[in-house]
mmCIF file of C-alpha atoms and ligand atoms in Angstrom:
data_model
loop_
_atom_site.group_PDB
_atom_site.id
_atom_site.type_symbol
_atom_site.label_atom_id
_atom_site.label_comp_id
_atom_site.label_asym_id
_atom_site.label_seq_id
_atom_site.Cartn_x
_atom_site.Cartn_y
_atom_site.Cartn_z
ATOM 1 C CA MET A 1 8.422 -9.901 7.806
ATOM 2 C CA ASN A 2 11.147 -12.391 8.692
ATOM 3 C CA ASN A 3 13.267 -12.787 5.577
ATOM 4 C CA ILE A 4 14.438 -9.163 5.641
ATOM 5 C CA ARG A 5 14.570 -7.339 8.969
ATOM 6 C CA PHE A 6 16.641 -4.843 10.919
ATOM 7 C CA ASN A 7 18.911 -6.042 13.703
ATOM 8 C CA ASP A 8 18.097 -4.809 17.226
ATOM 9 C CA LYS A 9 20.255 -1.672 16.968
ATOM 10 C CA LYS A 10 18.934 -0.941 13.473
ATOM 11 C CA ASP A 11 22.518 -0.586 12.256
ATOM 12 C CA GLY A 12 22.355 -3.723 10.125
ATOM 13 C CA ILE A 13 19.970 -5.937 8.163
ATOM 14 C CA ILE A 14 19.325 -9.625 8.760
ATOM 15 C CA ILE A 15 18.331 -11.660 5.708
ATOM 16 C CA LEU A 16 17.691 -15.271 4.892
ATOM 17 C CA ASP A 17 20.481 -16.037 2.403
ATOM 18 C CA GLN A 18 18.511 -17.286 -0.620
ATOM 19 C CA THR A 19 21.604 -18.623 -2.381
ATOM 20 C CA LEU A 20 21.857 -21.402 0.222
ATOM 21 C CA LEU A 21 18.252 -22.608 -0.079
ATOM 22 C CA PRO A 22 16.789 -25.168 0.052
ATOM 23 C CA GLY A 23 19.737 -27.004 1.650
ATOM 24 C CA GLU A 24 20.485 -24.493 4.373
ATOM 25 C CA GLU A 25 18.230 -21.933 6.078
ATOM 26 C CA LYS A 26 20.858 -19.453 7.185
ATOM 27 C CA TYR A 27 20.265 -15.888 8.345
ATOM 28 C CA ILE A 28 23.139 -13.482 7.812
ATOM 29 C CA GLU A 29 23.683 -9.976 9.156
ATOM 30 C CA LEU A 30 24.835 -7.245 6.763
ATOM 31 C CA LYS A 31 26.124 -3.838 7.834
ATOM 32 C CA LYS A 32 28.449 -2.430 5.201
ATOM 33 C CA PRO A 33 27.509 -0.660 1.954
ATOM 34 C CA GLU A 34 29.451 -3.215 -0.127
ATOM 35 C CA GLU A 35 27.663 -6.061 1.658
ATOM 36 C CA PHE A 36 24.296 -4.538 0.735
ATOM 37 C CA PHE A 37 25.388 -4.166 -2.885
ATOM 38 C CA GLU A 38 26.736 -7.721 -3.076
ATOM 39 C CA ALA A 39 23.622 -9.206 -1.433
ATOM 40 C CA ILE A 40 21.497 -7.833 -4.271
ATOM 41 C CA LYS A 41 24.035 -8.591 -7.000
ATOM 42 C CA THR A 42 24.576 -12.211 -5.925
ATOM 43 C CA LEU A 43 20.842 -12.839 -5.269
ATOM 44 C CA GLN A 44 21.221 -13.467 -1.536
ATOM 45 C CA VAL A 45 18.157 -11.274 -1.566
ATOM 46 C CA ARG A 46 16.127 -11.382 -4.763
ATOM 47 C CA GLY A 47 12.699 -10.925 -6.328
ATOM 48 C CA ALA A 48 11.612 -7.435 -7.328
ATOM 49 C CA PRO A 49 9.580 -6.379 -4.244
ATOM 50 C CA ALA A 50 12.097 -7.936 -1.824
ATOM 51 C CA ILE A 51 14.943 -6.081 -3.525
ATOM 52 C CA GLY A 52 12.944 -2.868 -3.079
ATOM 53 C CA ILE A 53 12.356 -3.493 0.633
ATOM 54 C CA PHE A 54 15.985 -4.453 1.167
ATOM 55 C CA ALA A 55 17.259 -1.368 -0.673
ATOM 56 C CA ALA A 56 15.005 0.867 1.449
ATOM 57 C CA PHE A 57 16.363 -0.804 4.609
ATOM 58 C CA ALA A 58 19.934 -0.383 3.333
ATOM 59 C CA MET A 59 19.266 3.318 2.787
ATOM 60 C CA ALA A 60 17.937 3.560 6.353
ATOM 61 C CA VAL A 61 21.061 1.908 7.795
ATOM 62 C CA LYS A 62 23.298 4.175 5.744
ATOM 63 C CA ALA A 63 21.288 7.235 6.797
ATOM 64 C CA GLY A 64 21.578 6.198 10.454
ATOM 65 C CA SER A 65 25.343 5.948 10.129
ATOM 66 C CA GLU A 66 25.421 9.477 8.683
ATOM 67 C CA ALA A 67 23.297 11.019 11.474
ATOM 68 C CA GLU A 68 25.213 13.654 13.450
ATOM 69 C CA PRO A 69 25.168 14.299 17.222
ATOM 70 C CA GLN A 70 22.128 16.076 18.647
ATOM 71 C CA SER A 71 24.099 19.287 19.373
ATOM 72 C CA VAL A 72 24.451 20.150 15.677
ATOM 73 C CA ARG A 73 20.846 19.425 14.795
ATOM 74 C CA SER A 74 19.973 22.872 13.629
ATOM 75 C CA CYS A 75 22.484 25.451 12.557
ATOM 76 C CA CYS A 76 22.451 28.664 10.591
ATOM 77 C CA GLY A 77 25.320 29.226 8.196
ATOM 78 C CA SER A 78 27.768 27.106 10.194
ATOM 79 C CA SER A 79 30.575 25.035 8.686
ATOM 80 C CA LEU A 80 28.959 21.813 9.881
ATOM 81 C CA LYS A 81 27.711 19.324 7.288
ATOM 82 C CA SER A 82 24.370 20.582 6.015
ATOM 83 C CA ASP A 83 21.189 18.734 5.076
ATOM 84 C CA GLU A 84 22.226 19.171 1.459
ATOM 85 C CA THR A 85 25.484 17.307 2.097
ATOM 86 C CA PHE A 86 23.558 14.534 3.807
ATOM 87 C CA MET A 87 21.126 14.344 0.884
ATOM 88 C CA ARG A 88 24.025 14.217 -1.601
ATOM 89 C CA THR A 89 25.540 11.277 0.312
ATOM 90 C CA MET A 90 22.205 9.461 0.310
ATOM 91 C CA ILE A 91 21.580 10.090 -3.385
ATOM 92 C CA ASP A 92 25.062 8.794 -4.254
ATOM 93 C CA PHE A 93 24.553 5.725 -2.094
ATOM 94 C CA GLY A 94 21.155 5.172 -3.708
ATOM 95 C CA GLU A 95 22.724 5.312 -7.182
ATOM 96 C CA TYR A 96 25.335 2.789 -6.058
ATOM 97 C CA LEU A 97 22.604 0.402 -4.880
ATOM 98 C CA LYS A 98 20.587 0.928 -8.065
ATOM 99 C CA SER A 99 23.583 -0.104 -10.172
ATOM 100 C CA SER A 100 23.627 -3.578 -8.565
ATOM 101 C CA ARG A 101 20.752 -4.899 -10.717
ATOM 102 C CA PRO A 102 19.148 -2.854 -13.475
ATOM 103 C CA THR A 103 15.902 -4.615 -14.451
ATOM 104 C CA ALA A 104 13.635 -4.705 -11.385
ATOM 105 C CA VAL A 105 12.325 -1.156 -11.150
ATOM 106 C CA ASN A 106 11.277 -1.704 -7.516
ATOM 107 C CA LEU A 107 14.896 -1.124 -6.521
ATOM 108 C CA ALA A 108 15.029 2.386 -7.995
ATOM 109 C CA TRP A 109 11.455 3.025 -6.878
ATOM 110 C CA ALA A 110 12.256 2.246 -3.226
ATOM 111 C CA VAL A 111 15.495 4.251 -3.208
ATOM 112 C CA ASP A 112 13.774 7.273 -4.758
ATOM 113 C CA ARG A 113 10.883 6.962 -2.353
ATOM 114 C CA VAL A 114 13.004 7.110 0.815
ATOM 115 C CA ILE A 115 15.021 10.012 -0.595
ATOM 116 C CA HIS A 116 11.775 11.825 -1.330
ATOM 117 C CA ALA A 117 10.643 11.256 2.277
ATOM 118 C CA ALA A 118 13.850 12.890 3.553
ATOM 119 C CA ARG A 119 13.361 15.817 1.178
ATOM 120 C CA VAL A 120 9.797 16.311 2.402
ATOM 121 C CA GLU A 121 11.099 16.435 5.999
ATOM 122 C CA MET A 122 13.792 18.935 4.998
ATOM 123 C CA HIS A 123 11.199 21.228 3.385
ATOM 124 C CA ARG A 124 8.831 20.855 6.325
ATOM 125 C CA VAL A 125 11.516 22.116 8.724
ATOM 126 C CA ARG A 126 12.453 24.979 6.388
ATOM 127 C CA GLN A 127 8.848 26.059 6.054
ATOM 128 C CA SER A 128 8.313 26.040 9.791
ATOM 129 C CA ASN A 129 11.257 28.478 10.136
ATOM 130 C CA PRO A 130 10.269 31.213 7.666
ATOM 131 C CA GLY A 131 12.838 33.939 7.114
ATOM 132 C CA VAL A 132 15.655 31.975 8.786
ATOM 133 C CA LEU A 133 18.604 31.329 6.496
ATOM 134 C CA ASN A 134 20.321 27.945 6.196
ATOM 135 C CA VAL A 135 17.916 26.025 8.401
ATOM 136 C CA ASN A 136 18.880 22.402 8.768
ATOM 137 C CA ALA A 137 16.455 19.701 9.803
ATOM 138 C CA GLY A 138 19.482 17.759 11.019
ATOM 139 C CA HIS A 139 20.726 14.427 9.862
ATOM 140 C CA GLY A 140 18.964 12.605 12.685
ATOM 141 C CA ALA A 141 15.575 13.918 11.575
ATOM 142 C CA LEU A 142 16.272 13.091 7.922
ATOM 143 C CA ALA A 143 17.516 9.630 8.832
ATOM 144 C CA GLY A 144 14.326 9.182 10.872
ATOM 145 C CA ALA A 145 12.211 10.089 7.852
ATOM 146 C CA ILE A 146 14.103 7.543 5.746
ATOM 147 C CA MET A 147 13.692 4.847 8.393
ATOM 148 C CA ASN A 148 9.930 5.482 8.686
ATOM 149 C CA GLU A 149 9.495 5.350 4.938
ATOM 150 C CA ALA A 150 11.473 2.104 4.691
ATOM 151 C CA LEU A 151 9.262 0.495 7.346
ATOM 152 C CA LEU A 152 6.187 1.766 5.516
ATOM 153 C CA ILE A 153 7.351 0.206 2.225
ATOM 154 C CA CYS A 154 7.652 -3.119 4.022
ATOM 155 C CA GLU A 155 4.240 -2.825 5.696
ATOM 156 C CA GLU A 156 2.602 -1.849 2.429
ATOM 157 C CA ASP A 157 4.158 -4.860 0.727
ATOM 158 C CA ILE A 158 2.386 -7.196 3.126
ATOM 159 C CA ARG A 159 -1.008 -5.597 2.331
ATOM 160 C CA MET A 160 -0.173 -5.494 -1.363
ATOM 161 C CA CYS A 161 0.631 -9.225 -1.474
ATOM 162 C CA ARG A 162 -2.589 -10.062 0.341
ATOM 163 C CA ASN A 163 -4.683 -8.091 -2.155
ATOM 164 C CA ILE A 164 -2.908 -9.620 -5.147
ATOM 165 C CA SER A 165 -3.406 -13.069 -3.649
ATOM 166 C CA GLU A 166 -7.140 -12.513 -3.286
ATOM 167 C CA PHE A 167 -7.573 -11.056 -6.771
ATOM 168 C CA GLY A 168 -5.491 -13.890 -8.231
ATOM 169 C CA LEU A 169 -7.444 -16.542 -6.365
ATOM 170 C CA SER A 170 -10.696 -15.187 -7.797
ATOM 171 C CA LEU A 171 -9.468 -16.302 -11.252
ATOM 172 C CA LEU A 172 -8.960 -19.935 -10.234
ATOM 173 C CA LYS A 173 -11.192 -22.942 -9.546
ATOM 174 C CA TYR A 174 -10.831 -25.856 -7.162
ATOM 175 C CA GLY A 175 -8.396 -28.445 -8.512
ATOM 176 C CA ASP A 176 -6.862 -26.179 -11.190
ATOM 177 C CA GLY A 177 -3.387 -26.828 -12.572
ATOM 178 C CA ILE A 178 -1.147 -23.760 -12.579
ATOM 179 C CA LEU A 179 2.236 -23.383 -14.201
ATOM 180 C CA THR A 180 4.684 -20.873 -12.745
ATOM 181 C CA HIS A 181 8.169 -19.730 -13.684
ATOM 182 C CA CYS A 182 10.992 -18.533 -11.422
ATOM 183 C CA ASN A 183 10.000 -17.573 -7.878
ATOM 184 C CA ALA A 184 7.459 -14.937 -6.925
ATOM 185 C CA GLY A 185 6.595 -16.168 -3.446
ATOM 186 C CA PRO A 186 7.147 -14.888 0.103
ATOM 187 C CA LEU A 187 10.936 -15.017 -0.368
ATOM 188 C CA ALA A 188 10.633 -12.533 -3.216
ATOM 189 C CA THR A 189 8.309 -10.222 -1.274
ATOM 190 C CA SER A 190 7.160 -10.138 2.314
ATOM 191 C CA GLU A 191 4.242 -12.496 2.891
ATOM 192 C CA TYR A 192 2.370 -14.725 0.401
ATOM 193 C CA GLY A 193 4.184 -13.337 -2.621
ATOM 194 C CA THR A 194 2.663 -12.248 -5.916
ATOM 195 C CA ALA A 195 2.382 -15.147 -8.408
ATOM 196 C CA LEU A 196 2.536 -17.708 -5.591
ATOM 197 C CA GLY A 197 0.255 -15.700 -3.295
ATOM 198 C CA PRO A 198 -3.046 -16.991 -4.715
ATOM 199 C CA LEU A 199 -1.709 -20.550 -4.601
ATOM 200 C CA ILE A 200 -0.663 -20.282 -0.953
ATOM 201 C CA LEU A 201 -3.888 -18.506 -0.001
ATOM 202 C CA GLY A 202 -5.788 -21.152 -1.972
ATOM 203 C CA ALA A 203 -4.089 -23.911 0.018
ATOM 204 C CA GLU A 204 -5.209 -22.196 3.244
ATOM 205 C CA LYS A 205 -8.765 -22.175 1.927
ATOM 206 C CA GLY A 206 -8.701 -25.800 0.810
ATOM 207 C CA TYR A 207 -8.429 -25.337 -2.955
ATOM 208 C CA ASN A 208 -6.784 -28.394 -4.354
ATOM 209 C CA PHE A 209 -4.330 -26.850 -6.775
ATOM 210 C CA ARG A 210 -1.687 -28.746 -8.725
ATOM 211 C CA VAL A 211 1.273 -26.491 -9.430
ATOM 212 C CA TYR A 212 3.938 -27.073 -12.059
ATOM 213 C CA SER A 213 7.133 -25.223 -11.268
ATOM 214 C CA ASP A 214 9.616 -24.574 -14.078
ATOM 215 C CA GLU A 215 13.098 -25.189 -12.691
ATOM 216 C CA THR A 216 14.196 -21.830 -14.183
ATOM 217 C CA ARG A 217 17.701 -22.159 -15.555
ATOM 218 C CA PRO A 218 20.348 -21.036 -14.905
ATOM 219 C CA LEU A 219 19.903 -20.053 -11.236
ATOM 220 C CA LEU A 220 17.125 -22.536 -10.501
ATOM 221 C CA GLN A 221 14.813 -20.241 -8.563
ATOM 222 C CA GLY A 222 11.909 -22.541 -9.493
ATOM 223 C CA ALA A 223 13.657 -25.740 -8.423
ATOM 224 C CA ARG A 224 15.277 -24.338 -5.294
ATOM 225 C CA LEU A 225 12.821 -21.729 -4.021
ATOM 226 C CA THR A 226 9.336 -22.176 -5.486
ATOM 227 C CA THR A 227 9.140 -25.882 -4.670
ATOM 228 C CA TYR A 228 10.566 -25.174 -1.180
ATOM 229 C CA GLU A 229 7.965 -22.497 -0.461
ATOM 230 C CA LEU A 230 5.005 -24.377 -1.920
ATOM 231 C CA MET A 231 5.865 -27.633 -0.174
ATOM 232 C CA LYS A 232 6.133 -25.726 3.115
ATOM 233 C CA ALA A 233 2.701 -24.219 2.445
ATOM 234 C CA GLY A 234 1.201 -27.640 1.725
ATOM 235 C CA VAL A 235 0.634 -27.013 -1.992
ATOM 236 C CA ASP A 236 0.859 -29.955 -4.403
ATOM 237 C CA VAL A 237 3.872 -28.960 -6.539
ATOM 238 C CA THR A 238 5.604 -30.816 -9.356
ATOM 239 C CA LEU A 239 9.005 -29.708 -10.578
ATOM 240 C CA ILE A 240 9.611 -29.721 -14.327
ATOM 241 C CA CYS A 241 12.560 -28.693 -16.495
ATOM 242 C CA ASP A 242 11.922 -25.477 -18.414
ATOM 243 C CA ASN A 243 11.694 -27.381 -21.700
ATOM 244 C CA MET A 244 8.823 -29.552 -20.379
ATOM 245 C CA ALA A 245 6.276 -26.748 -20.171
ATOM 246 C CA SER A 246 4.895 -27.459 -23.642
ATOM 247 C CA TYR A 247 4.495 -31.130 -22.733
ATOM 248 C CA VAL A 248 2.471 -30.527 -19.556
ATOM 249 C CA MET A 249 0.323 -27.941 -21.342
ATOM 250 C CA SER A 250 -0.323 -30.308 -24.258
ATOM 251 C CA LYS A 251 -1.543 -32.938 -21.782
ATOM 252 C CA GLY A 252 -4.230 -30.579 -20.501
ATOM 253 C CA LEU A 253 -2.612 -30.309 -17.072
ATOM 254 C CA VAL A 254 -2.421 -26.513 -16.984
ATOM 255 C CA ASN A 255 -5.463 -24.251 -16.571
ATOM 256 C CA ALA A 256 -3.546 -21.020 -16.045
ATOM 257 C CA CYS A 257 -0.008 -19.600 -15.951
ATOM 258 C CA PHE A 258 0.887 -17.291 -13.045
ATOM 259 C CA VAL A 259 4.167 -15.374 -13.175
ATOM 260 C CA GLY A 260 5.704 -12.405 -11.380
ATOM 261 C CA CYS A 261 7.265 -9.340 -12.956
ATOM 262 C CA ASP A 262 10.298 -7.096 -12.610
ATOM 263 C CA ARG A 263 9.146 -4.156 -14.693
ATOM 264 C CA ILE A 264 5.922 -3.434 -16.549
ATOM 265 C CA ALA A 265 6.181 -0.889 -19.351
ATOM 266 C CA ALA A 266 3.421 1.643 -20.040
ATOM 267 C CA ASN A 267 1.990 -0.529 -22.835
ATOM 268 C CA GLY A 268 1.875 -3.658 -20.633
ATOM 269 C CA ASP A 269 4.996 -5.354 -22.031
ATOM 270 C CA THR A 270 6.478 -7.098 -19.011
ATOM 271 C CA ALA A 271 10.010 -8.073 -18.037
ATOM 272 C CA ASN A 272 10.328 -11.155 -15.874
ATOM 273 C CA LYS A 273 12.824 -13.960 -15.397
ATOM 274 C CA ILE A 274 14.381 -15.279 -18.602
ATOM 275 C CA GLY A 275 12.109 -17.929 -20.111
ATOM 276 C CA THR A 276 8.852 -16.246 -19.123
ATOM 277 C CA SER A 277 8.095 -15.010 -22.640
ATOM 278 C CA GLY A 278 8.480 -18.566 -23.961
ATOM 279 C CA VAL A 279 5.887 -19.759 -21.445
ATOM 280 C CA ALA A 280 3.536 -16.999 -22.633
ATOM 281 C CA VAL A 281 3.964 -18.002 -26.286
ATOM 282 C CA LEU A 282 3.193 -21.625 -25.392
ATOM 283 C CA ALA A 283 0.177 -20.600 -23.321
ATOM 284 C CA LYS A 284 -1.235 -18.685 -26.292
ATOM 285 C CA HIS A 285 -0.686 -21.734 -28.521
ATOM 286 C CA TYR A 286 -2.579 -24.004 -26.125
ATOM 287 C CA GLY A 287 -5.288 -21.428 -25.316
ATOM 288 C CA ILE A 288 -4.283 -21.156 -21.648
ATOM 289 C CA PRO A 289 -4.697 -17.800 -19.852
ATOM 290 C CA PHE A 290 -1.391 -16.179 -18.955
ATOM 291 C CA TYR A 291 -1.455 -13.889 -15.909
ATOM 292 C CA VAL A 292 1.222 -11.499 -14.673
ATOM 293 C CA LEU A 293 1.001 -10.658 -10.952
ATOM 294 C CA GLY A 294 2.819 -7.746 -9.383
ATOM 295 C CA PRO A 295 2.451 -4.531 -7.401
ATOM 296 C CA THR A 296 1.939 -1.170 -9.083
ATOM 297 C CA SER A 297 5.461 -0.270 -7.865
ATOM 298 C CA THR A 298 6.649 -2.547 -10.681
ATOM 299 C CA VAL A 299 4.961 -0.397 -13.313
ATOM 300 C CA ASP A 300 7.313 2.034 -15.017
ATOM 301 C CA LEU A 301 5.397 4.554 -17.111
ATOM 302 C CA ASN A 302 8.748 6.045 -18.148
ATOM 303 C CA CYS A 303 9.303 2.956 -20.276
ATOM 304 C CA PRO A 304 6.872 3.260 -23.191
ATOM 305 C CA SER A 305 7.399 -0.384 -24.214
ATOM 306 C CA GLY A 306 9.417 -3.470 -23.343
ATOM 307 C CA ALA A 307 12.173 -2.356 -25.718
ATOM 308 C CA ASP A 308 12.994 0.400 -23.208
ATOM 309 C CA ILE A 309 13.495 -1.961 -20.257
ATOM 310 C CA PRO A 310 17.173 -2.544 -19.429
ATOM 311 C CA ILE A 311 17.959 -6.247 -19.330
ATOM 312 C CA GLU A 312 20.594 -7.465 -16.914
ATOM 313 C CA GLU A 313 23.350 -9.587 -18.445
ATOM 314 C CA ARG A 314 24.940 -11.941 -15.926
ATOM 315 C CA ASN A 315 28.152 -13.925 -15.649
ATOM 316 C CA PRO A 316 28.335 -16.759 -18.242
ATOM 317 C CA GLU A 317 29.762 -19.061 -15.580
ATOM 318 C CA GLU A 318 26.224 -19.343 -14.210
ATOM 319 C CA ILE A 319 25.361 -21.360 -17.336
ATOM 320 C CA ARG A 320 28.597 -23.209 -17.855
ATOM 321 C CA GLU A 321 29.419 -24.485 -14.412
ATOM 322 C CA LYS A 322 27.250 -23.250 -11.552
ATOM 323 C CA PHE A 323 25.489 -26.104 -9.734
ATOM 324 C CA TYR A 324 27.554 -28.702 -11.630
ATOM 325 C CA GLU A 325 30.354 -30.706 -10.041
ATOM 326 C CA LYS A 326 32.531 -29.760 -12.987
ATOM 327 C CA PRO A 327 31.960 -27.450 -15.981
ATOM 328 C CA MET A 328 29.368 -28.879 -18.351
ATOM 329 C CA ALA A 329 30.474 -27.046 -21.481
ATOM 330 C CA PRO A 330 33.833 -26.690 -23.218
ATOM 331 C CA GLU A 331 36.157 -24.210 -21.556
ATOM 332 C CA GLY A 332 35.974 -20.839 -23.272
ATOM 333 C CA VAL A 333 32.640 -21.510 -25.012
ATOM 334 C CA LYS A 334 30.696 -18.335 -25.722
ATOM 335 C CA CYS A 335 27.610 -17.971 -23.533
ATOM 336 C CA MET A 336 24.794 -15.465 -23.464
ATOM 337 C CA ASN A 337 23.173 -14.986 -20.084
ATOM 338 C CA PRO A 338 20.359 -12.413 -20.062
ATOM 339 C CA ALA A 339 18.612 -12.633 -16.691
ATOM 340 C CA PHE A 340 15.208 -11.452 -17.957
ATOM 341 C CA ASP A 341 13.100 -11.335 -21.080
ATOM 342 C CA VAL A 342 10.110 -9.281 -22.112
ATOM 343 C CA THR A 343 6.671 -10.765 -22.661
ATOM 344 C CA ASP A 344 4.682 -8.914 -25.282
ATOM 345 C CA ASN A 345 1.521 -7.363 -23.870
ATOM 346 C CA ASN A 346 -0.657 -9.162 -26.420
ATOM 347 C CA LEU A 347 0.275 -12.497 -24.797
ATOM 348 C CA ILE A 348 -0.882 -11.353 -21.355
ATOM 349 C CA THR A 349 -4.488 -12.149 -20.417
ATOM 350 C CA ALA A 350 -4.492 -9.813 -17.402
ATOM 351 C CA ILE A 351 -2.141 -8.039 -15.013
ATOM 352 C CA ILE A 352 -3.096 -8.565 -11.391
ATOM 353 C CA THR A 353 -2.070 -5.739 -9.068
ATOM 354 C CA GLU A 354 -3.007 -4.786 -5.506
ATOM 355 C CA LYS A 355 -5.474 -2.327 -7.053
ATOM 356 C CA GLY A 356 -7.319 -4.942 -9.072
ATOM 357 C CA ILE A 357 -7.265 -7.079 -12.212
ATOM 358 C CA LEU A 358 -6.146 -5.008 -15.192
ATOM 359 C CA ARG A 359 -7.203 -5.937 -18.706
ATOM 360 C CA PRO A 360 -6.047 -4.705 -22.126
ATOM 361 C CA PRO A 361 -5.628 -2.106 -23.438
ATOM 362 C CA TYR A 362 -2.922 -1.784 -20.783
ATOM 363 C CA GLU A 363 -1.997 1.797 -21.738
ATOM 364 C CA ASP A 364 -5.339 2.779 -20.213
ATOM 365 C CA SER A 365 -5.752 0.281 -17.382
ATOM 366 C CA LEU A 366 -2.204 0.804 -16.052
ATOM 367 C CA LYS A 367 -2.554 4.573 -16.118
ATOM 368 C CA GLU A 368 -5.882 4.332 -14.329
ATOM 369 C CA ALA A 369 -4.419 2.009 -11.657
ATOM 370 C CA LEU A 370 -1.530 4.395 -11.013
ATOM 371 C CA LYS A 371 -3.715 7.475 -10.565
HETATM 372 O O1 MRU B 1 16.636 -12.813 -10.734
HETATM 373 P P1 MRU B 1 15.519 -12.884 -9.738
HETATM 374 O O2 MRU B 1 15.483 -14.180 -9.011
HETATM 375 O O3 MRU B 1 15.507 -11.687 -8.815
HETATM 376 O O4 MRU B 1 14.209 -12.796 -10.623
HETATM 377 C C1 MRU B 1 12.984 -12.793 -9.985
HETATM 378 C C2 MRU B 1 11.821 -12.784 -10.888
HETATM 379 O O5 MRU B 1 11.945 -12.773 -12.084
HETATM 380 C C3 MRU B 1 10.484 -12.686 -10.229
HETATM 381 O O6 MRU B 1 9.516 -13.324 -10.991
HETATM 382 C C4 MRU B 1 10.087 -11.209 -10.058
HETATM 383 O O7 MRU B 1 11.129 -10.494 -9.475
HETATM 384 C C5 MRU B 1 8.858 -11.056 -9.251
HETATM 385 S S1 MRU B 1 9.080 -11.502 -7.552
HETATM 386 C C6 MRU B 1 7.600 -11.209 -6.773
#
């Protein structure tokens, strides 16, 4: 994967800065904890699966910087920093990263997964030294486990996107019109993407899709990123303002809506970029199938319904003045800027995961998929 990768020494991460697209394709190198935090917070790296991969890589870099010299790898009852201290540092750093953006559960999922991998390694070493007190695996070994897990998360994402793309494509016909919201393409994942995956795969196979991309106020992921990715992939894409979706649907131009997701609750309620639920309501009105596409790592069975999903509130300046030459609203005007909304499960025709196409009732199909 090119948009998120380690540098040669694996002590930093190189990302394509998404805030500069489509005007500038600039790769930046990040090494410090605050830079990792800010990259997520400011959407230099964005999209639920990509945030997860990036967070796992950030954990690996942090773990590498905590690894101690070989000579203190294993010690019994010494005053040197123990595995537990290392784990505490990693858990704290993970919590710090998690606090950068609350809605996409892939962030917490990836952090918890790499920490779990280190814990498994710690227990493995303890069990292979029965009866020995205070056995340490050593920070190097734990950092290695975190690095391997981070690379695995990235590899799995590539396979996951491919599966979702194939399942999604099976729901479409040659020449279909598809409306999408925000950006759920390769930039938001690894390859292909989720909601855009079937459209890019379809282009490779000669399907003649017409895609309508909502611009996606206020940060314009649809205008800046979706059109950029689809044009690069040779897909016929038309940019529309968010408030034009009803118009294009009413003209019979849309056969299906494909959107990504940031967190799917146990009952199938789904959080995605603000404006998604409005698209779903319109789709129901016009009798158009509305599909949510995302990996099972986006499912959070700890959230019984959408009401339990935390919604990120962002800086009002994003509405008032970002992307304008000068502020476009009176100074001091009150703004509300929720970054996501929740689409009710009864508006969702199917949820397409790497495991297959899930249909209602989602309580059952999601549980089954996560087994
Ligand atoms: O705020 P963003 O740009 O990170 O929001 C992204 C979305 O809402 C995507 O649709 C979602 O993360 C899925 S990306 C495969």
